PDB file of C-alpha atoms in Angstrom:
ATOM      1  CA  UNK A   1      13.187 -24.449  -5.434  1.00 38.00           C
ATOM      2  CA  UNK A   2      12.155 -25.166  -8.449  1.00 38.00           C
ATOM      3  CA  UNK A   3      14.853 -24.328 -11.499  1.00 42.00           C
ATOM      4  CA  UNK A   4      12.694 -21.441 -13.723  1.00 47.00           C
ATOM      5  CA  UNK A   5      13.746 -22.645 -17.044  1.00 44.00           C
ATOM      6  CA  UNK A   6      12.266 -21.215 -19.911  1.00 48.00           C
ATOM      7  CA  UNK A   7       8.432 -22.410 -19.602  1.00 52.00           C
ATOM      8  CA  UNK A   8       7.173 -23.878 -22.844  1.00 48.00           C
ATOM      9  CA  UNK A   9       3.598 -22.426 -22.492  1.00 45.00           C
ATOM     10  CA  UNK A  10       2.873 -23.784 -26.201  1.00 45.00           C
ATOM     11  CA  UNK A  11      -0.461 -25.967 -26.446  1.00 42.00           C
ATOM     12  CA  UNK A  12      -0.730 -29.823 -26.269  1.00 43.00           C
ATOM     13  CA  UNK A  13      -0.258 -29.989 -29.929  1.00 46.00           C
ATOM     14  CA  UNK A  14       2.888 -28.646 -30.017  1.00 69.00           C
ATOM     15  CA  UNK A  15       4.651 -29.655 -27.507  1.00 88.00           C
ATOM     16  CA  UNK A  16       3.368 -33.871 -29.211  1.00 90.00           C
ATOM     17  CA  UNK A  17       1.969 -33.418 -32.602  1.00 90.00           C
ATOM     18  CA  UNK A  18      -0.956 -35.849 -33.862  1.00 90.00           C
ATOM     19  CA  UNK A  19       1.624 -37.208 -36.511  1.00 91.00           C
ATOM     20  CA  UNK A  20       4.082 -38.047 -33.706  1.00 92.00           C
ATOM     21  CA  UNK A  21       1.213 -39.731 -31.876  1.00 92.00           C
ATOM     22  CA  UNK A  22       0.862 -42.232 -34.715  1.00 91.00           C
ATOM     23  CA  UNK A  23       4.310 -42.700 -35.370  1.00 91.00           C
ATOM     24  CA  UNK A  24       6.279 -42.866 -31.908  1.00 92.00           C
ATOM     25  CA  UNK A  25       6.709 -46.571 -30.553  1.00 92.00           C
ATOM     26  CA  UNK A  26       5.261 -47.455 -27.516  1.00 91.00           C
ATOM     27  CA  UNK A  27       8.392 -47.588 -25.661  1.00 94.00           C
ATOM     28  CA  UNK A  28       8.851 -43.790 -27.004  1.00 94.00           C
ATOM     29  CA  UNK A  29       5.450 -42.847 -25.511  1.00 94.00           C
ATOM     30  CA  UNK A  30       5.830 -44.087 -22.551  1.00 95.00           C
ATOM     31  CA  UNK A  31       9.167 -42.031 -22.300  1.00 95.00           C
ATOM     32  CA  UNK A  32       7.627 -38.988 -23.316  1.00 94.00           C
ATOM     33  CA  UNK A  33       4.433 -39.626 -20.768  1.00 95.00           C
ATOM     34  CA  UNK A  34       6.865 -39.476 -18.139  1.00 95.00           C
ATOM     35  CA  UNK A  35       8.362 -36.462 -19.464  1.00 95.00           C
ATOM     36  CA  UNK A  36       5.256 -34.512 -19.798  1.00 96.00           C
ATOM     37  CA  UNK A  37       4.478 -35.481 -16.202  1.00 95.00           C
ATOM     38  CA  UNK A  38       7.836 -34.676 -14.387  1.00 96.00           C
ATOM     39  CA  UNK A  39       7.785 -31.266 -15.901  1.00 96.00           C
ATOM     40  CA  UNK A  40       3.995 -30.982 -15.543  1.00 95.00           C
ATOM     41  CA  UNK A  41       4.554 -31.542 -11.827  1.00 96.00           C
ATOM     42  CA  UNK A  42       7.771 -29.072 -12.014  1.00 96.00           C
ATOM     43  CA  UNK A  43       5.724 -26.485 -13.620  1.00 96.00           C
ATOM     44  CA  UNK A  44       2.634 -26.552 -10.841  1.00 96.00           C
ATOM     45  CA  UNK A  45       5.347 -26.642  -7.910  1.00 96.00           C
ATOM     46  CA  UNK A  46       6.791 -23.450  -9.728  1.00 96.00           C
ATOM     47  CA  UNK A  47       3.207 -21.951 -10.292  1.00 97.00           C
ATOM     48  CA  UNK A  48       2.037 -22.466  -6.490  1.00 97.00           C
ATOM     49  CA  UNK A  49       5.225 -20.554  -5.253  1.00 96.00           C
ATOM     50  CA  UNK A  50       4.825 -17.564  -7.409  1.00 97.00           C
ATOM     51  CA  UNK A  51       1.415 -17.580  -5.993  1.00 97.00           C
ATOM     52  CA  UNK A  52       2.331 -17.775  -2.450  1.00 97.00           C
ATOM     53  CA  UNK A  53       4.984 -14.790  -3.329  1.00 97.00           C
ATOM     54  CA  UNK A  54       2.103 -13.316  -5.072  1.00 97.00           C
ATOM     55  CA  UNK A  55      -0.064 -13.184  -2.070  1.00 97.00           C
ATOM     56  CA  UNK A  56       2.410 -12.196   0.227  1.00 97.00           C
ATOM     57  CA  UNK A  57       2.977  -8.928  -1.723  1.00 97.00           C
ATOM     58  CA  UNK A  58      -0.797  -8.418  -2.138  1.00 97.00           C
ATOM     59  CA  UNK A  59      -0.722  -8.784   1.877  1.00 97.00           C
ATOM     60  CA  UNK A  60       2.062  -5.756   2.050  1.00 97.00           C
ATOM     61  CA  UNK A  61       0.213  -4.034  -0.664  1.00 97.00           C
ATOM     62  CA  UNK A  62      -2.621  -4.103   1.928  1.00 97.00           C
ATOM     63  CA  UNK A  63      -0.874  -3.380   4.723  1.00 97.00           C
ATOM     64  CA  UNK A  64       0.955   0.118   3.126  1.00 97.00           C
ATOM     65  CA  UNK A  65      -2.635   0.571   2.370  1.00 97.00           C
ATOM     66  CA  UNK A  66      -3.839   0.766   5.713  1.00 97.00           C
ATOM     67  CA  UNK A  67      -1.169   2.713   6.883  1.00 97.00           C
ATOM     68  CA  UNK A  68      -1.797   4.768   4.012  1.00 97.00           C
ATOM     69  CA  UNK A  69      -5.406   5.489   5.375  1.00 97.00           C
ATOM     70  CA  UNK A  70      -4.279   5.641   8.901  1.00 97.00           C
ATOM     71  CA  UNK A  71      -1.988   8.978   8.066  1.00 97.00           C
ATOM     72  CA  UNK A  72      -4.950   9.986   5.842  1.00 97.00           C
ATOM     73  CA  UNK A  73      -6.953  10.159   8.878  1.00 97.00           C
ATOM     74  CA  UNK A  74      -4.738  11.896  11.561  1.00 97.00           C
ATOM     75  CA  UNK A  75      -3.845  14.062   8.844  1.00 97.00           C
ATOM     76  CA  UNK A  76      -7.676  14.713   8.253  1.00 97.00           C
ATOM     77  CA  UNK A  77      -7.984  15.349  12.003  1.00 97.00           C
ATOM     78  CA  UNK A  78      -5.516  17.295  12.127  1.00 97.00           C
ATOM     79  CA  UNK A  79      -6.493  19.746  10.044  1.00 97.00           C
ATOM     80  CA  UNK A  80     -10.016  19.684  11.720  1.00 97.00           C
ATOM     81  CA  UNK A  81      -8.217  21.091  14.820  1.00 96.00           C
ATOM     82  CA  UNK A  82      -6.214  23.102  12.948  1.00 97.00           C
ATOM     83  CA  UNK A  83      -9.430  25.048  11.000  1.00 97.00           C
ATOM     84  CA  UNK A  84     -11.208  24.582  15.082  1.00 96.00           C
ATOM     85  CA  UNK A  85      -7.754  26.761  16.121  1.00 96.00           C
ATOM     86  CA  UNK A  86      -8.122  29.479  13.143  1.00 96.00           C
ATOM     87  CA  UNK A  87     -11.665  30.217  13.554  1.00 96.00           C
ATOM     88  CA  UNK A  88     -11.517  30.637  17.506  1.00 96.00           C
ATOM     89  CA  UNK A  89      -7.554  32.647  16.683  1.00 95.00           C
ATOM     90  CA  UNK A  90     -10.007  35.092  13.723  1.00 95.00           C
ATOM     91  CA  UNK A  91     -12.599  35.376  16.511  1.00 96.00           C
ATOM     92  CA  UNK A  92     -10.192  36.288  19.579  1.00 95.00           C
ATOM     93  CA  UNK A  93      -8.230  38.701  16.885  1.00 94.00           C
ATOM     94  CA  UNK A  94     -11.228  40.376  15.564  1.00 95.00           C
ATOM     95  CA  UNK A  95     -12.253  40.752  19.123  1.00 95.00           C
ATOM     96  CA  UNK A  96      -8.952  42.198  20.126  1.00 93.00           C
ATOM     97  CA  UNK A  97      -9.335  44.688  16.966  1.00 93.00           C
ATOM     98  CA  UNK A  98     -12.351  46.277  18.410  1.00 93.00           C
ATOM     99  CA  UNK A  99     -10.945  46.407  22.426  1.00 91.00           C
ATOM    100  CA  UNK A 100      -7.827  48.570  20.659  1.00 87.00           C
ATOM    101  CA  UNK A 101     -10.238  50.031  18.649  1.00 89.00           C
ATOM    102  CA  UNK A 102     -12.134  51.409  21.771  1.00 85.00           C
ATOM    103  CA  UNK A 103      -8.667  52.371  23.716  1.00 81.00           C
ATOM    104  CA  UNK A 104      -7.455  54.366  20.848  1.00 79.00           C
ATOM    105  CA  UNK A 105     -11.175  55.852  21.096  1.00 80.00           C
ATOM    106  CA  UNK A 106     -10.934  56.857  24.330  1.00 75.00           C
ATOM    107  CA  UNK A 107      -7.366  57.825  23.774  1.00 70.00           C
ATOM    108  CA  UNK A 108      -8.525  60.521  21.401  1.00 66.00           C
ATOM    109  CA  UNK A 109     -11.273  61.869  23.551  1.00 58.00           C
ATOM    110  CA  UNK A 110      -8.475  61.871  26.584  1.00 59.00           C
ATOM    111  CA  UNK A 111      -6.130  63.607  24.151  1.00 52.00           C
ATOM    112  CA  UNK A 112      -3.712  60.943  25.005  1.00 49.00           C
ATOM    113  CA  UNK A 113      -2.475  60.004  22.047  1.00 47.00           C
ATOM    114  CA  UNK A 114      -0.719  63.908  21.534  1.00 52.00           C
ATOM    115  CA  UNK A 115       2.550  63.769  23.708  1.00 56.00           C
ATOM    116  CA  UNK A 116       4.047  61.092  26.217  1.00 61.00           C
ATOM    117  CA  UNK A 117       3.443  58.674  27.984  1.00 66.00           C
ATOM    118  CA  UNK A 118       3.811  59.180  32.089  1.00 67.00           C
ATOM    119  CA  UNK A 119       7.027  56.779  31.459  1.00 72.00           C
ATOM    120  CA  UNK A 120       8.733  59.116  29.390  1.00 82.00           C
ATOM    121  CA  UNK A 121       7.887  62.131  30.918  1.00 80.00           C
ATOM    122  CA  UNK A 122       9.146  60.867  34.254  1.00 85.00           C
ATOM    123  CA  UNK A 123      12.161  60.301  32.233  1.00 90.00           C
ATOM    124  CA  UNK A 124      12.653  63.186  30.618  1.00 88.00           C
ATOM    125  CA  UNK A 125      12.494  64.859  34.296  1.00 88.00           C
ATOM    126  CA  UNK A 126      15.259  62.804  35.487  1.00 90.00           C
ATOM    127  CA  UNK A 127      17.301  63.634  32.909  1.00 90.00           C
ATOM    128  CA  UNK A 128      16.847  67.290  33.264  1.00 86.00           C
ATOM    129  CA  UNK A 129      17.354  66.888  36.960  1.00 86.00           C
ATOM    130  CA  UNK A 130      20.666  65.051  36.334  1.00 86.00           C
ATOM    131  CA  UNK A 131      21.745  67.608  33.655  1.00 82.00           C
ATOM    132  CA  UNK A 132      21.071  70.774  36.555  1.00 82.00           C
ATOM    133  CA  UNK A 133      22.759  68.809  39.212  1.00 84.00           C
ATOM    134  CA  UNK A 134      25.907  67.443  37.462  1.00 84.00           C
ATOM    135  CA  UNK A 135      26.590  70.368  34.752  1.00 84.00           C
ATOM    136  CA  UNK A 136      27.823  74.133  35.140  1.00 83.00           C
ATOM    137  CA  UNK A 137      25.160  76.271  33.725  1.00 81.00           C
ATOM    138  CA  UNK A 138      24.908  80.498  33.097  1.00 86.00           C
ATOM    139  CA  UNK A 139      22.208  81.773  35.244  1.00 84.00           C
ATOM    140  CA  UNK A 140      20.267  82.260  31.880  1.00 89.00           C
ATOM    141  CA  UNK A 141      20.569  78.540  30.863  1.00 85.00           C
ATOM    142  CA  UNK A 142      19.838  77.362  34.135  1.00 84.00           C
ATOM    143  CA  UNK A 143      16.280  79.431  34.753  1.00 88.00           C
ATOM    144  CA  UNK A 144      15.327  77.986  31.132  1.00 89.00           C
ATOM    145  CA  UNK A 145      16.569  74.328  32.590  1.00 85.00           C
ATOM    146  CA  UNK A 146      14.308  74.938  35.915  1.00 87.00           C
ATOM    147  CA  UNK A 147      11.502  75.861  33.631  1.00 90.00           C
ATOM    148  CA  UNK A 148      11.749  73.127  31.489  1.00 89.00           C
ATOM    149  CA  UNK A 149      11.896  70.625  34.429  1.00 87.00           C
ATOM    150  CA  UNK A 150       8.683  72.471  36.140  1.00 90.00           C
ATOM    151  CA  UNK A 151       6.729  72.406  32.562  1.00 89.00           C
ATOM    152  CA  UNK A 152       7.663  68.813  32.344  1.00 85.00           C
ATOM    153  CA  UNK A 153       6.255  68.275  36.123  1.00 87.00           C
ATOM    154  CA  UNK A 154       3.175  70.014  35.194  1.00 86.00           C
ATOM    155  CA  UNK A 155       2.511  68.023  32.263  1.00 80.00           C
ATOM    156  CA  UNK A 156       3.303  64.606  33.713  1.00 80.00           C
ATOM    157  CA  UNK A 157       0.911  65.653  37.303  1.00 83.00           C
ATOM    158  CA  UNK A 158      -1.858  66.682  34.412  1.00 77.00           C
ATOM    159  CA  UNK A 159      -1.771  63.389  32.334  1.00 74.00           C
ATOM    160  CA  UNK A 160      -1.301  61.287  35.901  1.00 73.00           C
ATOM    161  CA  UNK A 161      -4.502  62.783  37.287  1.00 72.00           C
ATOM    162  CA  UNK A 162      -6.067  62.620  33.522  1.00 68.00           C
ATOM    163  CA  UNK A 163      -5.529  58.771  33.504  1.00 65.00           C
ATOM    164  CA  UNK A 164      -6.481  58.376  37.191  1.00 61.00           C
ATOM    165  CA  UNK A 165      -9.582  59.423  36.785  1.00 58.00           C
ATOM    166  CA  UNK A 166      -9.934  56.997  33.848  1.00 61.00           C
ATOM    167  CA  UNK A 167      -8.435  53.850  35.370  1.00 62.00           C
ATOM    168  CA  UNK A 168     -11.383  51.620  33.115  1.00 74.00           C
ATOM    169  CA  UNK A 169      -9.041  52.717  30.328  1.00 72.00           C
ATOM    170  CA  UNK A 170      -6.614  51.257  31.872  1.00 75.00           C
ATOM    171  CA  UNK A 171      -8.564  47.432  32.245  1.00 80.00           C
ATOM    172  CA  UNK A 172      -9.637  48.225  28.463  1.00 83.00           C
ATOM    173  CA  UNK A 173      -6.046  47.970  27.645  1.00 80.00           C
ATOM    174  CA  UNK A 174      -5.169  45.197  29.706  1.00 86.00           C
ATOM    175  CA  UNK A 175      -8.523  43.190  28.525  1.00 90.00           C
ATOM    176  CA  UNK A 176      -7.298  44.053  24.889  1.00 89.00           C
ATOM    177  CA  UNK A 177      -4.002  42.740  25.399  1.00 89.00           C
ATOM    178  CA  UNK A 178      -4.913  39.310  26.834  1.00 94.00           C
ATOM    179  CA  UNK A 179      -7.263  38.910  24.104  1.00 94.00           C
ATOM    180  CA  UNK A 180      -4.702  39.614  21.757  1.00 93.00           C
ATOM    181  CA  UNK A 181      -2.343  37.148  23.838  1.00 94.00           C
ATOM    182  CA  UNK A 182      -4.681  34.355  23.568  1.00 95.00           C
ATOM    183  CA  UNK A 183      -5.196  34.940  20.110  1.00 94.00           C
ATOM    184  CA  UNK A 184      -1.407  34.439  19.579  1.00 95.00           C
ATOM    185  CA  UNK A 185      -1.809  31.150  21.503  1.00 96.00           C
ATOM    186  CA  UNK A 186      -4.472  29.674  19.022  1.00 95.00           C
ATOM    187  CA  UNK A 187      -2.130  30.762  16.452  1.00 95.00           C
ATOM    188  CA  UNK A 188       0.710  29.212  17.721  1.00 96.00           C
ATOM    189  CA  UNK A 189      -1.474  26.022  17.903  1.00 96.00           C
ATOM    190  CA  UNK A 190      -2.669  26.153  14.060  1.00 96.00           C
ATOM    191  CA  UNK A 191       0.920  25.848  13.367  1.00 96.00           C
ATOM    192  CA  UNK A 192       2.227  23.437  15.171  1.00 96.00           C
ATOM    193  CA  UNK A 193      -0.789  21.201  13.974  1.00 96.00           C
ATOM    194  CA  UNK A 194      -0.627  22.379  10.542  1.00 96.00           C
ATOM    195  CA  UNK A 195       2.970  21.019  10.455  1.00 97.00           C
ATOM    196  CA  UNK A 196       1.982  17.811  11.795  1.00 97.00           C
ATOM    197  CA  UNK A 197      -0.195  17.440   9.375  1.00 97.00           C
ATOM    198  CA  UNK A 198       1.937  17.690   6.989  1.00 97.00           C
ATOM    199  CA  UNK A 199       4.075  15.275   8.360  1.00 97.00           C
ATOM    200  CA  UNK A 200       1.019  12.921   7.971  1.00 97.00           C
ATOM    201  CA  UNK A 201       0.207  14.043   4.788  1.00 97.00           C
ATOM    202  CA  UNK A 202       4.152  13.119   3.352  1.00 97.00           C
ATOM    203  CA  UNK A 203       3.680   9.565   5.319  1.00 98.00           C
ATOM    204  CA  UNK A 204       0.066   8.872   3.925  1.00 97.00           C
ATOM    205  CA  UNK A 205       1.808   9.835  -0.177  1.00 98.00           C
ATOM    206  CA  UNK A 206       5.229   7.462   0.494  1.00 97.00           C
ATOM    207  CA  UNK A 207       2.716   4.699   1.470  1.00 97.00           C
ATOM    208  CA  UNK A 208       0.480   4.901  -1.133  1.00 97.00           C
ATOM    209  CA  UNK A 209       3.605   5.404  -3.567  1.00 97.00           C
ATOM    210  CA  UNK A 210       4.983   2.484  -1.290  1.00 97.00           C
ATOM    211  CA  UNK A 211       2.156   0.366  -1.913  1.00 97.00           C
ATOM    212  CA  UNK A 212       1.940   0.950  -6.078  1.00 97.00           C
ATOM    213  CA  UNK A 213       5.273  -0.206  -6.008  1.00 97.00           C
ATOM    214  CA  UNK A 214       5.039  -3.752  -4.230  1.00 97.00           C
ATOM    215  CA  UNK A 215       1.025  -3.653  -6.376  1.00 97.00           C
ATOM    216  CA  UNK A 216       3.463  -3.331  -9.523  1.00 97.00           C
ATOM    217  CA  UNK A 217       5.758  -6.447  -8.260  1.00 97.00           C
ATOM    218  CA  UNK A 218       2.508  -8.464  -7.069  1.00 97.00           C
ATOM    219  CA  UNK A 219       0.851  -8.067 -10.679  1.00 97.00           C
ATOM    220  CA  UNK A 220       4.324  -9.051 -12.513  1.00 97.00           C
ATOM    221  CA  UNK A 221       4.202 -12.086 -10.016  1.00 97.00           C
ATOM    222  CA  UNK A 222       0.521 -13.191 -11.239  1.00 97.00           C
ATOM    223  CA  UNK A 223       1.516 -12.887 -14.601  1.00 96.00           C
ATOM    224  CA  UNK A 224       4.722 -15.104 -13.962  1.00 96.00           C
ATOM    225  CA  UNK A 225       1.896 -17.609 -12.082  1.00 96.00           C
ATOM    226  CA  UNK A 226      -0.524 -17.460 -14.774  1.00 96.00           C
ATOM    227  CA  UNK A 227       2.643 -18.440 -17.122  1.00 95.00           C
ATOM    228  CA  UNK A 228       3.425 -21.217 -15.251  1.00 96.00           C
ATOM    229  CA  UNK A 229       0.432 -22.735 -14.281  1.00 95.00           C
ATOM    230  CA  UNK A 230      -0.736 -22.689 -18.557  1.00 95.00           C
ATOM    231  CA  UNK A 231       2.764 -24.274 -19.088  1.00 95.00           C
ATOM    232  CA  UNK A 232       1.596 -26.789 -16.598  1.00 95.00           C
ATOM    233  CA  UNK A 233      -1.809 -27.160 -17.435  1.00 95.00           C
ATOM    234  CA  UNK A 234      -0.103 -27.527 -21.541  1.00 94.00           C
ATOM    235  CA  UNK A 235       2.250 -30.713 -20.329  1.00 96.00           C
ATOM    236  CA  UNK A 236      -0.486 -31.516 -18.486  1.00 96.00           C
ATOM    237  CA  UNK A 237      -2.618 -31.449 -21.568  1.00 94.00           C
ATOM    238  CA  UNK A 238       0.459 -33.517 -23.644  1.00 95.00           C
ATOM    239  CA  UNK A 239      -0.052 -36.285 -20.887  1.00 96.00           C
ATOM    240  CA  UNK A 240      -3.269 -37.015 -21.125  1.00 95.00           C
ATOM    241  CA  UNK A 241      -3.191 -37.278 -25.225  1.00 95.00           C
ATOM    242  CA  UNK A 242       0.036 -39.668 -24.651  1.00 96.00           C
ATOM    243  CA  UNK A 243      -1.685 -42.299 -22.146  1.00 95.00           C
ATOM    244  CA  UNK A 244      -4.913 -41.826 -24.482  1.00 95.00           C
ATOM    245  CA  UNK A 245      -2.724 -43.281 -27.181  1.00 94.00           C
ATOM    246  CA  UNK A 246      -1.166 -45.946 -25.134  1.00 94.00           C
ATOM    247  CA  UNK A 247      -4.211 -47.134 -23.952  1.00 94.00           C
ATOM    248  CA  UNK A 248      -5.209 -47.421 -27.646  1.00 92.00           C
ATOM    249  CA  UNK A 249      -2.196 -48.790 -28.241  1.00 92.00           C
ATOM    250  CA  UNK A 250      -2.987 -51.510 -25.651  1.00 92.00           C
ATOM    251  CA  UNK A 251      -6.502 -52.160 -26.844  1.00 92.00           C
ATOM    252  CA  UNK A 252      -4.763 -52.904 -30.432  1.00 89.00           C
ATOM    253  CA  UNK A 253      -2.111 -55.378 -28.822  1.00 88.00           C
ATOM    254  CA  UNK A 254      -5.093 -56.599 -26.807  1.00 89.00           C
ATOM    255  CA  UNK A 255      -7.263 -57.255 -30.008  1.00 88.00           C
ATOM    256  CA  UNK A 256      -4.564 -58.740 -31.879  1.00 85.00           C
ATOM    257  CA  UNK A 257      -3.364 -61.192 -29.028  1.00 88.00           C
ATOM    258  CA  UNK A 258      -7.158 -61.997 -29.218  1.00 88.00           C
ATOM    259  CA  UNK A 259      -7.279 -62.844 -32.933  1.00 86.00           C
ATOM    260  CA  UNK A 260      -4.242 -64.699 -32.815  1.00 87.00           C
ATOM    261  CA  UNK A 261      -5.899 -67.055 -29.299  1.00 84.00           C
ATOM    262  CA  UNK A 262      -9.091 -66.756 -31.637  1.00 82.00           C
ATOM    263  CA  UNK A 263      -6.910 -68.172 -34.588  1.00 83.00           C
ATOM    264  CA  UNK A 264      -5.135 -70.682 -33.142  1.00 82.00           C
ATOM    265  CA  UNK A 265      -8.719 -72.031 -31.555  1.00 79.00           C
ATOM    266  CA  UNK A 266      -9.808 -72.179 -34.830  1.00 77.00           C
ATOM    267  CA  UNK A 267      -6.736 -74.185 -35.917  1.00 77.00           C
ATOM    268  CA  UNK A 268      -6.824 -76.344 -32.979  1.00 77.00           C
ATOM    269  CA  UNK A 269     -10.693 -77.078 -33.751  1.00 77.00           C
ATOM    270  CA  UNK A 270      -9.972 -78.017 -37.472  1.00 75.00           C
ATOM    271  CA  UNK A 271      -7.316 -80.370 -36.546  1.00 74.00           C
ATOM    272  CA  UNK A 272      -9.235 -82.275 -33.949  1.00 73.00           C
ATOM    273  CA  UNK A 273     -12.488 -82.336 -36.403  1.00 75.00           C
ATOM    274  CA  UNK A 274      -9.880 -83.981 -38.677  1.00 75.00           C
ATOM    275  CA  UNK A 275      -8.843 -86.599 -36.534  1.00 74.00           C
ATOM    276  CA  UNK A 276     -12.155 -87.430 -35.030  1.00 72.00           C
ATOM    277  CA  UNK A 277     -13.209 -87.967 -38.233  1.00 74.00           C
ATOM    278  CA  UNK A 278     -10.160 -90.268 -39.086  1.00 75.00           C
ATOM    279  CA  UNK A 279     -10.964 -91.539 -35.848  1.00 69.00           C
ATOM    280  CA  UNK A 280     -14.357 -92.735 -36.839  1.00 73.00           C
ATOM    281  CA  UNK A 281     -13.449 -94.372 -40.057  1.00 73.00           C
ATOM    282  CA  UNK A 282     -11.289 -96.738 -37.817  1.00 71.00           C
ATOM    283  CA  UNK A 283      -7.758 -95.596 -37.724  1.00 72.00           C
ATOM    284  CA  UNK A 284      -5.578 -95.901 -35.285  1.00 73.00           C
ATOM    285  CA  UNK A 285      -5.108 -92.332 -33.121  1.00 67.00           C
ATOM    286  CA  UNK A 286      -1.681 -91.543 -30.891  1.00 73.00           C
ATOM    287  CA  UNK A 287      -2.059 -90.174 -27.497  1.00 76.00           C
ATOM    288  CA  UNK A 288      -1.450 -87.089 -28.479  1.00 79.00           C
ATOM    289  CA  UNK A 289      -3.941 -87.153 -30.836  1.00 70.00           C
ATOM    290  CA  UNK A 290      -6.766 -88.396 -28.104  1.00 67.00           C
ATOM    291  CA  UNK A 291      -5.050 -85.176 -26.021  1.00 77.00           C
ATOM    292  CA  UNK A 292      -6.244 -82.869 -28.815  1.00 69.00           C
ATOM    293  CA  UNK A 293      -9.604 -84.566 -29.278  1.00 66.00           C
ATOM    294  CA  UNK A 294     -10.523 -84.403 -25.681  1.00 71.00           C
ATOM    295  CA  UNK A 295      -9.002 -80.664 -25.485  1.00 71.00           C
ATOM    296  CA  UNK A 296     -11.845 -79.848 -28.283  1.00 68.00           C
ATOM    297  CA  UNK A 297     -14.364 -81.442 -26.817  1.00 66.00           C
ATOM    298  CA  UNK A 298     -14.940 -84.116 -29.415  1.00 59.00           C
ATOM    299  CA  UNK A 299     -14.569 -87.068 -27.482  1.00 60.00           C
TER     300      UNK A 299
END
């Protein structure tokens, strides 16, 4: 991986100065060119893998997303159910109210509701029964216990045939109560989805909390990239001005080695023009000399 030293992110111009430009050698251009492209090349390697980490958090940012909405929506049906549940529990209950209602009507026009049930009163004989059979009593106790135990008879036979002849009160209750029961049942169901809702609810929160965390580390990650790839882009920058003033440089060398071919063509062209002409008035003329003529095209 690429060593993250501190990223000179300065523009061209500093990182090469026009002055330097003029006054560097070639040899110390062509140094610095290389430079400015090894760590240009450095730089972008370093930029394109804080982008791929940059992406790949973006991806899990997207992903707790999702799973964000995903617990957003059970939760959401959930508590659709769960409001379904309540309003069918509020209708059973208010149903219930108004079967009691009716019992405790009929109660009061039965006089039931004064005194006990036939339960207790069949108790209550037992146990005076028991208390004649088991205990020692004066004659005077025990004609108040027999009395006792045949008023107690008398009332229980009374309320028996009183709720015998009124056995519909009976299915009232019974109709009431099952109401009632299912009632409890819807209620039972509202919490149990109510809690899983919750559940949902906590789930959707640590996601999106989840995902704002690993958003925070993606946008740290871009701005690490972006830091990078203008350091980059900067050497890149520094390059470019570097081989623009080499190839100047070369154009100058190039127009100088020109003069000087153009220069010593002149020279050469003199000197033959000189001996052709000495040439013409008769003297004699070396090989060398003919060499140079013929070279110029004089002769």
């Amino acid at each position: 991986m690429v060593e993250e030293a501190t990223l000179e992110v300065s523009d061209a111009d500093e990182l090469i100065t026009d002055e330097e430009l003029q006054e560097k050698s070639k040899g110390q251009l062509i140094k610095k060119a290389g430079q400015f492209r090894d760590r240009r090349n450095e730089l972008n390697q370093l930029a394109s893998s804080r982008a791929s980490e940059r992406d790949e958090l973006n991806a899990k940012t997207r992903e707790k997303v999702d799973e964000a909405q995903e617990h957003r929506e059970k939760r959401d049906e959930l508590n659709e159910r769960v409001q379904e549940h309540k309003e069918q529990r509020n209708e059973l209950n208010a149903k219930a109210n108004e079967l009691f209602d009716k019992v405790d009507e009929r109660k009061g026009d039965l006089e039931l509701d004064e005194g006990k049930d036939l339960d207790e009163l069949k108790e209550d004989i037992e146990q005076l029964e028991f208390k004649q059979q088991t205990e020692v009593l004066s004659p005077e106790d025990e004609r108040e216990l027999i009395e006792k135990i045949e008023n107690k008879r008398e009332e229980y036979q009374q309320r028996k045939e009183t709720l015998e002849d009124n056995d519909d009160l009976e299915d009232l209750v019974e109709e009431a109560e099952e109401v009632r029961a299912e009632a409890s049942n819807h209620h039972e169901k509202v919490t149990e989805l109510a809690d899983e809702a919750q559940q949902h609810h906590n789930q959707m929160i640590e996601a999106y909390r989840e995902a704002d965390d690993i958003r925070d580390e993606a946008d740290e990650m871009h701005e690490s990239f972006v830091e990078a790839q203008e350091a980059a882009d900067a050497h890149h920058e520094a390059f470019v001005r570097v081989q623009k003033r080499l190839r100047e440089l070369d154009k100058q060398e190039e127009e100088e080695r020109k003069g000087k071919r153009a220069e010593k063509q002149e020279e050469a062209r003199e000197e033959a023009e000189e001996i052709y002409e000495r040439f013409k008035e008769g003297e004699t003329v070396d090989t060398e000399d003919l060499r140079k003529l013929q070279k110029s095209g004089l002769l």
